[in-house]
Amino acid sequence: MSLNQLPDEIIRHVLFCLSPLDTLHGVGLTCRHLARLSREGLIWRFHCIQTFKYWHPSHGFKTLLRLPAHRTNWKQLFVLRYARNKQISRLLEGILRTKVGRLKRFERITKFGYDAKDFLLEHCDADDSFEDVLARRYFAHAALDAIHRHIAVEQWISLSVESDRHNPLELEKGLGAFDMFVLHGQRGDLDDITALLGSLTARFCSSHPQMDEWTTREKALALNRWVRAKNLTGLRHPERDYRNLRNCLIGQALQHEDHESIPIISSAIYCSMAQRIGLDARCNAFPGHIHVVVSPPPGRDLDDKQVDEATEPGKRMYLDPHGSDDEVPAKELRRLLARFGSENSTAAMEPTPTSSTIIRTANNIRFSYETFLEQQDRDGETNLTRLLHGSGPMNVNACYYASLWAMLIMVPTSSFEWEEFFDVFMDRFCRHWPEDVWLVEKYVMPLYERFAAQRRRLIRPASSDVNDAWRVVRYTQQADNLPPSVFRRSDKGNEDVPFKIGQVFRHRRYGWMGVITGWTLMRGDSRRTEGSDDPDTPDPDLEIVRNPEKTYFTYIRSTSAERFVIAEANVELINDPELVLETPFAYAGKFFKRFDPETCCFISNIKEQYPDD
């Protein structure tokens, strides 16, 4: 019996068991009967669900799932995603192959959004059998991080636009955007945060079935006591952990088993849950400590009694989910305001716009970053930056970068501090995240032009001309199209360079480990650039030579995003591969394909620049 003689129901079951590519390129091409059956929407809806977890919002995937299968061309949708994966694969291979056009390829991948996430996640966990496993993992992560940053920036941009209609989800999404900068392919994106808050709210509702009969005050107090009893808010050791980076991020607070958070995040968790049970709960930016303000429904007071708003507006209640089970008396807050000498006590008691809450969170992250730098200089290792995933130094730098993005978008360009944020941001972007150049061009430069125009009207020129800022962006874009400078050992003066790209060493004086990523032009070259012999001095692709009798090398440390300079005399090679394998060289994939234990050396992926190494 041939397959064509089987009942259609049996053939459909077989098609569900086949891989989508076998159906697409095999069964569907055999005869008209099988071609008709292989086009059915239920089969391809199943393949779309099973093959792809993440979808760009433009597809409206969740909406499509609620429609009858015949209303959507599911096969066409699958073919579209499959074709995009092939495009993304070619782009990633180009990123791995050459530095030329790398930023443009990053841009194209980033614009695919979540349509690229499934493919990139596979390569973030690339098997060790790949010849370029370290580079593949590194650049797949970099592309995925760029997608997450794009989503976060667009979230803040949408919140920065004035809107008369309050969106209950805007607070959690605005704060969750900070988490996107340190997501690293793990759970905890904006949708996950929304789902977690929804799940927690459902647990609260199921444990309080009589809630519909309660007044606004009773609901607000019951929820406050529940979130505190479940340890969803607050800090166990505020004197020690207040500046921990993890406690500034709503996604980290919700996912971590301790659920610790600073007051602003505790209040945001409460507000997000309260709005899901019908309460009008907003953050209140009280000086020194964020509170929650709960307003009664129109025409009612907090005890659900009817009031005439024209003569007796419903009074609000105040809560402190971070530190108290009970209602905070409004008169106590006013007394504190008087002690602070606040000139506008009425404004301090009002609900805070989401944009102000985001700015305050960004400031908290900046303070955590500064505390990290102080402790690092004093104590070396620190727990301040420990998140659920990723390297601490990488995470703190990414969060600081996120805080600068948020400040540029949320702080008015008329503010005197805006230019300071811009200058620091441009330095960070150029040194560590040049793949965001198209985002900077699209969102930051129009803000800078507005800022400069306002300064000109005030006859107070900005420290740098608009053309200077654009020059940085254009230089970054143009440099992407230029082949890197080539350093050959056969060139005059370079024959005796003692160490090779990829060799691992210990600093003879300071003891840390590093990997050599470059060496300078040698003696007699008039193009040398004066630099520093201090090994703590970053060297972004500069030829640094102080003494013509020494050879200088650039290198990376185990967890640092910077490239540093070291003199030949301070290099002490390591020949024990076990010592290298147990050291997390987080940025090795940026320069190397893999580690070779036999030679105790990283295999270069920068042959364009150093072809002889």
Coordinates of C-alpha atoms in Angstrom, one line a residue:
M1 CA 0.0 0.0 0.0
S2 CA 1.3 3.4 -0.9
L3 CA 1.2 6.4 1.4
N4 CA -1.3 8.0 -1.0
Q5 CA -3.8 5.2 -0.3
L6 CA -3.9 5.8 3.4
P7 CA -6.9 7.8 4.9
D8 CA -6.3 11.5 5.1
E9 CA -6.5 11.4 8.9
I10 CA -3.5 8.9 9.1
I11 CA -1.5 11.1 6.6
R12 CA -2.2 14.2 8.7
H13 CA -0.9 12.4 11.8
V14 CA 2.3 11.4 9.8
L15 CA 2.8 15.0 8.7
F16 CA 2.6 16.2 12.3
C17 CA 5.5 13.7 13.1
L18 CA 7.7 14.7 10.2
S19 CA 10.1 17.6 10.4
P20 CA 8.7 20.8 8.8
L21 CA 11.6 20.9 6.3
D22 CA 10.8 17.3 5.2
T23 CA 7.2 18.3 4.7
L24 CA 8.2 21.5 2.9
H25 CA 10.9 20.1 0.6
G26 CA 9.8 16.4 0.3
V27 CA 6.2 15.3 1.0
G28 CA 4.6 18.4 -0.3
L29 CA 6.3 18.0 -3.7
T30 CA 5.3 14.4 -4.4
C31 CA 1.7 14.7 -5.7
R32 CA -1.3 17.0 -5.6
H33 CA -3.1 15.1 -2.9
L34 CA -0.1 15.2 -0.5
A35 CA 0.6 18.8 -1.5
R36 CA -3.0 19.8 -0.5
L37 CA -2.7 18.0 2.9
S38 CA 0.7 19.4 3.6
R39 CA -0.6 22.9 3.2
E40 CA -3.2 22.7 5.9
G41 CA -3.1 25.4 8.5
L42 CA -3.2 23.2 11.6
I43 CA 0.0 21.4 10.6
W44 CA 1.9 24.6 10.0
R45 CA 0.5 26.3 13.1
F46 CA 1.9 23.3 15.0
H47 CA 5.3 23.7 13.4
C48 CA 5.4 27.4 14.1
I49 CA 4.6 26.8 17.8
Q50 CA 7.1 23.9 18.1
T51 CA 10.0 25.5 16.0
F52 CA 10.0 29.1 17.2
K53 CA 9.5 30.3 20.7
Y54 CA 10.1 34.0 20.1
W55 CA 8.3 36.3 17.7
H56 CA 8.6 39.9 16.6
P57 CA 5.5 41.9 17.9
S58 CA 4.7 42.8 14.3
H59 CA 3.4 39.2 13.7
G60 CA 0.8 39.5 16.4
F61 CA 1.5 35.9 17.1
K62 CA -0.6 35.6 20.3
T63 CA -3.6 37.1 18.5
L64 CA -3.1 34.7 15.6
L65 CA -3.2 31.7 17.9
R66 CA -6.7 32.7 19.1
L67 CA -8.0 32.8 15.5
P68 CA -9.2 29.7 13.6
A69 CA -6.3 28.1 11.8
H70 CA -7.7 28.7 8.3
R71 CA -7.7 32.5 8.9
T72 CA -3.9 32.6 8.9
N73 CA -1.5 31.4 6.2
W74 CA 0.6 29.5 8.7
K75 CA 2.8 27.9 6.1
Q76 CA 3.8 31.3 4.7
L77 CA 4.6 32.5 8.2
F78 CA 6.8 29.5 8.8
V79 CA 8.6 30.0 5.5
L80 CA 9.1 33.6 6.4
R81 CA 10.8 32.7 9.7
Y82 CA 12.8 30.0 8.1
A83 CA 14.1 32.4 5.4
R84 CA 14.9 35.0 8.1
N85 CA 17.0 32.4 10.0
K86 CA 19.0 31.8 6.9
Q87 CA 19.6 35.6 6.5
I88 CA 20.6 35.8 10.2
S89 CA 23.0 32.9 9.7
R90 CA 24.7 34.6 6.8
L91 CA 25.0 37.8 8.8
L92 CA 26.5 36.0 11.8
E93 CA 29.0 34.2 9.7
G94 CA 30.0 37.5 8.2
I95 CA 30.5 39.0 11.7
L96 CA 32.7 36.0 12.5
R97 CA 34.7 36.2 9.3
T98 CA 35.7 39.8 9.1
K99 CA 35.6 43.1 11.0
V100 CA 34.7 45.0 7.8
G101 CA 31.0 45.7 7.8
R102 CA 30.5 44.1 11.2
L103 CA 28.4 47.0 12.7
K104 CA 26.1 47.0 9.7
R105 CA 25.5 43.3 10.1
F106 CA 24.8 43.8 13.8
E107 CA 22.2 46.5 12.8
R108 CA 20.5 44.2 10.3
I109 CA 20.3 41.4 12.9
T110 CA 19.0 43.8 15.6
K111 CA 16.2 45.0 13.4
F112 CA 14.9 41.5 13.1
G113 CA 14.2 41.7 16.8
Y114 CA 12.8 38.6 18.5
D115 CA 12.6 36.8 15.1
A116 CA 16.3 36.4 15.5
K117 CA 16.3 35.3 19.1
D118 CA 15.7 31.5 18.6
F119 CA 18.6 31.3 16.2
L120 CA 21.0 33.3 18.3
L121 CA 20.2 31.4 21.4
E122 CA 21.3 28.2 19.7
H123 CA 24.6 29.8 18.9
C124 CA 25.0 31.3 22.3
D125 CA 25.3 27.7 23.5
A126 CA 27.3 26.5 20.5
D127 CA 28.8 23.1 20.8
D128 CA 32.5 22.7 21.5
S129 CA 32.8 21.0 18.1
F130 CA 32.6 24.3 16.3
E131 CA 36.0 25.4 15.1
D132 CA 35.2 29.0 16.2
V133 CA 33.2 28.2 19.3
L134 CA 34.4 31.1 21.5
A135 CA 33.8 33.7 18.8
R136 CA 30.5 32.2 17.8
R137 CA 29.2 32.3 21.4
Y138 CA 30.5 35.8 22.0
F139 CA 29.1 37.4 18.9
A140 CA 25.8 35.6 19.2
H141 CA 25.5 36.9 22.7
A142 CA 26.5 40.4 21.5
A143 CA 23.8 40.3 18.8
L144 CA 21.2 39.1 21.2
D145 CA 22.2 41.8 23.8
A146 CA 21.9 44.4 21.0
I147 CA 18.3 43.2 20.3
H148 CA 17.4 43.4 24.0
R149 CA 18.9 46.9 24.2
H150 CA 16.9 48.0 21.1
I151 CA 13.6 46.8 22.8
A152 CA 14.5 48.6 26.0
V153 CA 15.3 51.8 24.3
E154 CA 12.1 51.7 22.3
Q155 CA 10.2 51.1 25.5
W156 CA 11.7 54.2 27.1
I157 CA 11.1 56.2 23.9
S158 CA 7.4 55.2 23.9
L159 CA 7.1 56.3 27.6
S160 CA 8.8 59.6 27.0
V161 CA 5.9 60.6 24.7
E162 CA 3.2 62.4 26.6
S163 CA 0.0 60.5 26.9
D164 CA -3.3 61.4 28.5
R165 CA -4.2 57.7 29.1
H166 CA -2.5 55.8 31.9
N167 CA -1.2 52.4 30.9
P168 CA -1.2 50.0 33.9
L169 CA 1.8 48.1 32.4
E170 CA 4.0 51.1 31.7
L171 CA 5.7 51.1 35.1
E172 CA 6.8 47.4 35.1
K173 CA 7.9 47.7 31.4
G174 CA 9.7 50.9 32.0
L175 CA 11.7 49.5 34.9
G176 CA 12.0 46.1 33.2
A177 CA 13.9 47.8 30.4
F178 CA 16.9 48.0 32.7
D179 CA 16.9 44.2 33.1
M180 CA 17.1 43.9 29.3
F181 CA 20.6 45.2 29.3
V182 CA 21.8 42.2 31.4
L183 CA 19.4 39.5 30.2
H184 CA 22.1 37.5 28.4
G185 CA 19.6 35.1 26.8
Q186 CA 18.1 34.1 30.1
R187 CA 14.5 34.5 31.3
G188 CA 13.4 37.8 32.7
D189 CA 12.5 40.0 29.7
L190 CA 9.5 42.3 29.6
D191 CA 7.0 39.6 28.8
D192 CA 8.5 37.4 31.6
I193 CA 8.2 40.2 34.1
T194 CA 4.6 40.8 33.2
A195 CA 3.9 37.1 33.5
L196 CA 5.6 36.8 36.9
L197 CA 3.6 39.8 38.2
G198 CA 0.4 38.3 36.8
S199 CA 1.1 34.9 38.4
L200 CA 1.8 36.5 41.8
T201 CA -1.4 38.5 41.6
A202 CA -3.3 35.3 40.7
R203 CA -1.9 33.7 43.8
F204 CA -3.0 36.6 46.0
C205 CA -6.5 36.5 44.5
S206 CA -6.8 32.8 45.0
S207 CA -5.8 33.1 48.7
H208 CA -8.4 35.9 49.2
P209 CA -11.6 34.7 47.5
Q210 CA -13.7 37.2 49.4
M211 CA -11.7 40.2 48.1
D212 CA -14.6 41.5 45.9
E213 CA -16.5 42.4 49.0
W214 CA -13.7 44.5 50.4
T215 CA -13.3 48.3 50.4
T216 CA -10.4 50.0 48.6
R217 CA -8.6 50.5 51.9
E218 CA -9.0 46.8 52.8
K219 CA -7.7 45.6 49.5
A220 CA -4.7 47.9 49.5
L221 CA -3.7 46.9 53.1
A222 CA -4.3 43.2 52.4
L223 CA -2.1 43.2 49.3
N224 CA 0.6 45.2 51.1
R225 CA 0.7 42.7 54.0
W226 CA 0.7 39.7 51.6
V227 CA 3.6 40.9 49.5
R228 CA 5.6 41.6 52.6
A229 CA 4.7 38.2 54.2
K230 CA 5.9 36.5 51.0
N231 CA 9.2 38.5 51.2
L232 CA 8.5 40.1 47.8
T233 CA 9.7 43.5 49.0
G234 CA 12.3 45.0 51.3
L235 CA 15.9 44.2 52.3
R236 CA 17.1 41.9 55.1
H237 CA 20.3 43.9 55.5
P238 CA 19.8 47.3 54.1
E239 CA 23.0 48.7 55.7
R240 CA 25.0 46.1 53.7
D241 CA 23.0 45.4 50.6
Y242 CA 21.2 48.7 49.7
R243 CA 23.6 49.5 46.8
N244 CA 23.7 45.9 45.4
L245 CA 23.0 46.2 41.7
R246 CA 20.5 43.3 41.8
N247 CA 18.2 45.2 44.1
C248 CA 17.8 48.0 41.5
L249 CA 16.3 45.7 38.9
I250 CA 12.6 44.6 39.0
G251 CA 13.2 41.4 37.0
Q252 CA 16.1 40.3 39.2
A253 CA 14.0 41.0 42.4
L254 CA 11.1 39.0 41.1
Q255 CA 13.2 36.0 40.0
H256 CA 15.7 35.8 42.8
E257 CA 14.6 33.5 45.7
D258 CA 15.2 36.3 48.2
H259 CA 13.2 38.9 46.2
E260 CA 15.2 41.7 47.8
S261 CA 14.8 45.2 46.4
I262 CA 15.3 48.9 47.2
P263 CA 12.1 51.0 48.1
I264 CA 11.5 52.2 44.5
I265 CA 11.4 48.6 43.2
S266 CA 9.4 47.3 46.2
S267 CA 6.8 50.0 45.5
A268 CA 6.8 49.3 41.8
I269 CA 6.1 45.6 42.5
Y270 CA 3.2 46.5 44.7
C271 CA 1.8 49.0 42.3
S272 CA 1.9 46.6 39.4
M273 CA 0.0 44.0 41.4
A274 CA -2.4 46.5 42.8
Q275 CA -3.4 47.7 39.4
R276 CA -4.2 44.1 38.4
I277 CA -6.8 43.9 41.1
G278 CA -8.4 47.2 40.2
L279 CA -6.6 49.6 42.5
D280 CA -5.3 53.0 41.4
A281 CA -1.9 52.6 43.0
R282 CA 1.1 54.8 41.9
C283 CA 4.6 55.4 43.1
N284 CA 5.1 58.5 45.1
A285 CA 8.6 60.1 44.9
F286 CA 8.7 61.2 48.5
P287 CA 12.0 62.8 49.3
G288 CA 14.5 60.2 50.6
H289 CA 12.1 57.2 50.4
I290 CA 9.6 56.1 47.7
H291 CA 6.1 55.4 48.9
V292 CA 2.9 54.2 47.2
V293 CA -0.2 56.4 46.9
V294 CA -3.6 54.7 46.5
S295 CA -6.5 56.8 45.2
P296 CA -10.1 55.8 45.6
P297 CA -12.5 55.3 42.6
P298 CA -14.1 58.5 41.3
G299 CA -17.0 59.6 43.5
R300 CA -16.0 57.3 46.4
D301 CA -13.7 57.4 49.4
L302 CA -11.2 54.7 50.5
D303 CA -14.0 53.0 52.5
D304 CA -16.3 52.9 49.4
K305 CA -18.6 55.6 50.7
Q306 CA -20.1 57.9 48.1
V307 CA -18.7 61.5 48.2
D308 CA -19.2 64.7 46.3
E309 CA -15.9 65.3 44.6
A310 CA -16.7 69.0 44.1
T311 CA -16.9 69.6 47.8
E312 CA -15.2 66.6 49.4
P313 CA -12.6 64.9 47.1
G314 CA -11.8 61.3 48.1
K315 CA -8.6 61.3 50.3
R316 CA -5.7 59.1 49.3
M317 CA -3.8 56.6 51.4
Y318 CA -0.1 56.1 51.6
L319 CA 1.8 52.8 52.0
D320 CA 5.5 51.7 52.3
P321 CA 5.7 48.2 50.9
H322 CA 9.4 48.2 51.5
G323 CA 9.3 48.8 55.3
S324 CA 5.8 48.7 56.8
D325 CA 2.7 46.5 56.9
D326 CA 0.4 49.3 57.8
E327 CA -0.9 52.5 56.3
V328 CA 1.5 55.5 56.6
P329 CA -0.5 58.5 57.9
A330 CA -0.5 61.4 55.5
K331 CA 0.0 63.9 58.4
E332 CA 3.2 62.0 59.3
L333 CA 4.5 62.5 55.7
R334 CA 3.6 66.2 55.8
R335 CA 5.4 66.6 59.1
L336 CA 8.5 65.0 57.5
L337 CA 8.2 67.4 54.5
A338 CA 8.1 70.4 56.8
R339 CA 11.3 69.1 58.5
F340 CA 12.9 68.7 55.1
G341 CA 12.0 72.3 54.3
S342 CA 10.1 71.3 51.2
E343 CA 8.6 74.3 49.5
N344 CA 5.9 72.4 47.6
S345 CA 4.4 69.8 50.0
T346 CA 1.4 69.3 47.7
A347 CA 3.5 68.1 44.8
A348 CA 5.5 65.8 47.0
M349 CA 2.3 64.0 48.0
E350 CA 1.2 63.4 44.4
P351 CA 1.6 60.3 42.3
T352 CA 4.9 60.3 40.4
P353 CA 5.0 60.0 36.6
T354 CA 6.5 56.8 35.3
S355 CA 9.3 58.8 33.6
S356 CA 10.4 60.2 37.0
T357 CA 10.4 56.8 38.5
I358 CA 12.7 55.6 35.7
I359 CA 15.0 58.6 36.2
R360 CA 15.2 57.8 39.9
T361 CA 16.0 54.2 39.2
A362 CA 18.7 55.2 36.8
N363 CA 20.2 57.4 39.5
N364 CA 20.2 54.5 41.9
I365 CA 22.0 52.3 39.3
R366 CA 24.6 55.1 38.8
F367 CA 25.1 55.3 42.6
S368 CA 25.6 51.5 42.7
Y369 CA 28.1 51.8 39.9
E370 CA 30.1 54.5 41.7
T371 CA 30.0 52.4 44.9
F372 CA 31.3 49.4 43.0
L373 CA 34.2 51.4 41.6
E374 CA 35.1 52.6 45.2
Q375 CA 34.9 49.1 46.6
Q376 CA 36.9 47.6 43.7
D377 CA 39.7 50.1 44.2
R378 CA 39.7 49.5 47.9
D379 CA 38.9 45.8 48.3
G380 CA 39.3 44.2 44.9
E381 CA 36.4 41.7 44.7
T382 CA 32.9 42.9 45.6
N383 CA 29.4 41.3 45.8
L384 CA 27.7 44.5 44.6
T385 CA 27.4 43.4 41.0
R386 CA 26.4 39.8 41.5
L387 CA 23.3 39.1 39.4
L388 CA 21.5 35.9 38.5
H389 CA 23.6 35.5 35.4
G390 CA 26.7 36.8 33.8
S391 CA 29.9 38.4 34.9
G392 CA 29.7 41.1 37.6
P393 CA 32.0 43.6 35.9
M394 CA 30.2 43.1 32.6
N395 CA 26.8 43.5 34.3
V396 CA 27.6 46.7 36.2
N397 CA 29.0 48.3 33.0
A398 CA 25.9 47.3 31.0
C399 CA 23.6 48.7 33.7
Y400 CA 25.5 51.9 33.9
Y401 CA 25.2 52.2 30.1
A402 CA 21.4 51.5 30.5
S403 CA 21.2 54.3 33.1
L404 CA 22.8 56.7 30.6
W405 CA 20.3 55.7 27.9
A406 CA 17.4 56.2 30.3
M407 CA 18.7 59.6 31.4
L408 CA 19.1 60.9 27.9
I409 CA 15.6 59.8 26.9
M410 CA 13.8 60.8 30.1
V411 CA 15.6 63.9 31.3
P412 CA 14.4 67.0 29.4
T413 CA 17.1 68.3 27.0
S414 CA 16.6 71.7 28.6
S415 CA 18.2 70.4 31.8
F416 CA 21.7 71.5 32.6
E417 CA 22.8 68.0 33.4
W418 CA 21.7 66.6 30.0
E419 CA 25.0 67.5 28.3
E420 CA 27.0 65.8 31.1
F421 CA 25.0 62.5 30.5
F422 CA 25.5 62.9 26.7
D423 CA 29.3 63.3 27.0
V424 CA 29.7 60.2 29.2
F425 CA 27.3 58.2 27.1
M426 CA 29.2 58.9 23.8
D427 CA 32.4 57.8 25.4
R428 CA 30.8 54.5 26.7
F429 CA 29.0 53.8 23.4
C430 CA 32.1 54.3 21.3
R431 CA 34.4 52.2 23.5
H432 CA 32.1 49.3 24.3
W433 CA 28.9 49.2 22.3
P434 CA 29.7 50.6 18.8
E435 CA 27.1 48.1 17.4
D436 CA 24.5 50.6 18.8
V437 CA 25.6 53.3 16.4
W438 CA 22.4 53.1 14.4
L439 CA 20.3 53.4 17.6
V440 CA 22.4 56.5 18.6
E441 CA 21.8 58.0 15.2
K442 CA 18.1 57.3 15.3
Y443 CA 17.3 58.3 18.9
V444 CA 20.1 60.2 20.6
M445 CA 21.3 62.6 17.9
P446 CA 17.8 64.2 17.4
L447 CA 17.8 64.8 21.2
Y448 CA 21.3 66.4 21.0
E449 CA 20.2 68.6 18.1
R450 CA 17.2 69.8 20.2
F451 CA 19.6 70.4 23.2
A452 CA 22.0 72.4 21.1
A453 CA 19.2 74.5 19.6
Q454 CA 17.9 75.3 23.1
R455 CA 21.4 76.3 24.2
R456 CA 21.8 78.6 21.2
R457 CA 18.5 80.3 22.0
L458 CA 19.9 81.0 25.6
I459 CA 23.1 82.3 24.1
R460 CA 24.9 79.6 26.1
P461 CA 26.7 77.4 23.5
A462 CA 27.2 73.7 24.2
S463 CA 30.7 72.6 24.9
S464 CA 30.8 70.7 21.6
D465 CA 29.2 71.7 18.3
V466 CA 26.4 69.5 16.8
N467 CA 28.9 68.8 14.0
D468 CA 31.3 67.4 16.5
A469 CA 28.8 64.9 17.8
W470 CA 27.7 63.9 14.3
R471 CA 31.4 63.5 13.5
V472 CA 31.8 60.8 16.2
V473 CA 28.8 58.9 14.8
R474 CA 29.9 59.2 11.2
Y475 CA 33.5 58.2 12.1
T476 CA 32.2 55.0 13.8
Q477 CA 30.1 54.2 10.7
Q478 CA 32.9 54.9 8.3
A479 CA 35.5 53.0 10.3
D480 CA 33.2 49.9 10.0
N481 CA 33.8 49.9 6.2
L482 CA 37.6 50.1 6.5
P483 CA 39.9 47.1 6.7
P484 CA 42.0 47.1 9.9
S485 CA 45.6 48.0 9.9
V486 CA 47.8 45.0 9.1
F487 CA 50.8 44.2 11.4
R488 CA 53.2 41.7 9.7
R489 CA 56.2 40.1 11.4
S490 CA 58.1 40.3 8.1
D491 CA 58.0 44.1 8.1
K492 CA 61.2 45.9 9.0
G493 CA 61.7 45.9 12.8
N494 CA 59.0 43.4 13.6
E495 CA 60.9 40.2 13.1
D496 CA 61.8 39.8 16.7
V497 CA 58.4 40.4 18.4
P498 CA 58.8 37.9 21.3
F499 CA 55.1 37.0 22.0
K500 CA 52.2 36.0 19.8
I501 CA 48.5 36.8 19.7
G502 CA 46.6 34.5 21.9
Q503 CA 49.4 33.6 24.4
V504 CA 48.2 33.6 28.0
F505 CA 50.4 35.3 30.7
R506 CA 50.6 36.4 34.2
H507 CA 51.6 40.0 35.0
R508 CA 55.0 39.8 36.6
R509 CA 54.4 42.7 38.9
Y510 CA 50.7 42.6 39.7
G511 CA 49.9 38.9 39.3
W512 CA 46.7 39.0 37.2
M513 CA 46.2 36.9 34.1
G514 CA 45.7 38.2 30.6
V515 CA 45.7 37.2 26.9
I516 CA 47.7 39.1 24.3
T517 CA 45.5 40.7 21.7
G518 CA 48.0 42.9 19.8
W519 CA 51.5 44.3 19.6
T520 CA 52.9 47.7 18.6
L521 CA 54.9 48.6 15.5
M522 CA 58.6 48.2 16.4
R523 CA 61.7 50.3 16.5
G524 CA 62.3 53.1 14.0
D525 CA 58.7 53.8 13.1
S526 CA 57.9 57.5 13.1
R527 CA 54.2 56.9 13.5
R528 CA 54.4 55.8 17.2
T529 CA 52.0 57.4 19.5
E530 CA 53.0 58.5 23.0
G531 CA 51.1 56.5 25.6
S532 CA 51.4 55.1 29.1
D533 CA 53.4 52.2 30.5
D534 CA 50.9 51.9 33.3
P535 CA 49.2 48.5 32.9
D536 CA 46.0 49.9 34.2
T537 CA 45.8 52.3 31.3
P538 CA 43.2 51.2 28.7
D539 CA 44.5 51.2 25.1
P540 CA 41.7 51.2 22.5
D541 CA 43.5 50.1 19.4
L542 CA 46.3 52.7 19.7
E543 CA 50.0 52.0 19.0
I544 CA 51.6 52.9 22.4
V545 CA 55.3 53.1 22.8
R546 CA 57.2 55.1 25.4
N547 CA 60.6 53.5 25.1
P548 CA 62.0 52.5 21.6
E549 CA 64.0 49.7 23.3
K550 CA 60.8 48.0 24.6
T551 CA 58.0 46.0 22.9
Y552 CA 54.5 46.8 24.0
F553 CA 51.4 44.6 23.8
T554 CA 47.7 45.1 24.2
Y555 CA 45.9 42.5 26.2
I556 CA 42.5 41.6 27.9
R557 CA 42.0 40.5 31.4
S558 CA 39.6 37.7 32.5
T559 CA 36.5 39.8 33.0
S560 CA 37.4 43.3 31.7
A561 CA 35.9 44.9 28.7
E562 CA 39.0 47.2 28.4
R563 CA 42.2 46.4 26.5
F564 CA 45.3 47.3 28.4
V565 CA 48.9 47.9 27.6
I566 CA 51.8 45.9 29.0
A567 CA 55.6 46.0 28.4
E568 CA 57.5 43.0 27.3
A569 CA 59.4 42.8 30.6
N570 CA 56.2 42.3 32.6
V571 CA 54.9 39.3 30.6
E572 CA 55.3 35.9 32.2
L573 CA 53.9 33.2 30.0
I574 CA 51.6 30.5 31.4
N575 CA 52.0 27.0 30.1
D576 CA 49.4 25.2 32.3
P577 CA 46.2 24.8 30.3
E578 CA 44.2 23.8 33.4
L579 CA 44.9 27.2 34.9
V580 CA 43.6 28.9 31.8
L581 CA 40.5 26.7 31.5
E582 CA 39.4 27.5 35.1
T583 CA 39.7 31.3 34.4
P584 CA 36.5 32.9 32.9
F585 CA 37.9 34.9 30.0
A586 CA 34.6 36.6 29.3
Y587 CA 35.8 38.6 26.3
A588 CA 38.0 36.0 24.7
G589 CA 35.5 35.4 21.9
K590 CA 35.9 39.0 20.7
F591 CA 39.4 38.1 19.5
F592 CA 39.8 34.4 19.4
K593 CA 38.1 31.3 17.9
R594 CA 38.8 28.8 20.6
F595 CA 41.4 27.7 23.2
D596 CA 43.9 25.1 22.3
P597 CA 45.0 23.1 25.5
E598 CA 47.9 21.5 23.6
T599 CA 49.7 24.8 23.0
C600 CA 48.0 26.6 26.0
C601 CA 47.1 29.4 23.5
F602 CA 44.0 31.0 22.2
I603 CA 43.5 30.6 18.4
S604 CA 43.4 34.0 16.7
N605 CA 40.3 35.3 15.0
I606 CA 42.0 38.6 14.1
K607 CA 44.1 37.3 11.3
E608 CA 43.0 40.4 9.2
Q609 CA 45.1 42.5 11.5
Y610 CA 47.9 40.1 12.5
P611 CA 48.1 37.5 9.7
D612 CA 51.3 35.9 10.9
D613 CA 50.0 35.1 14.4

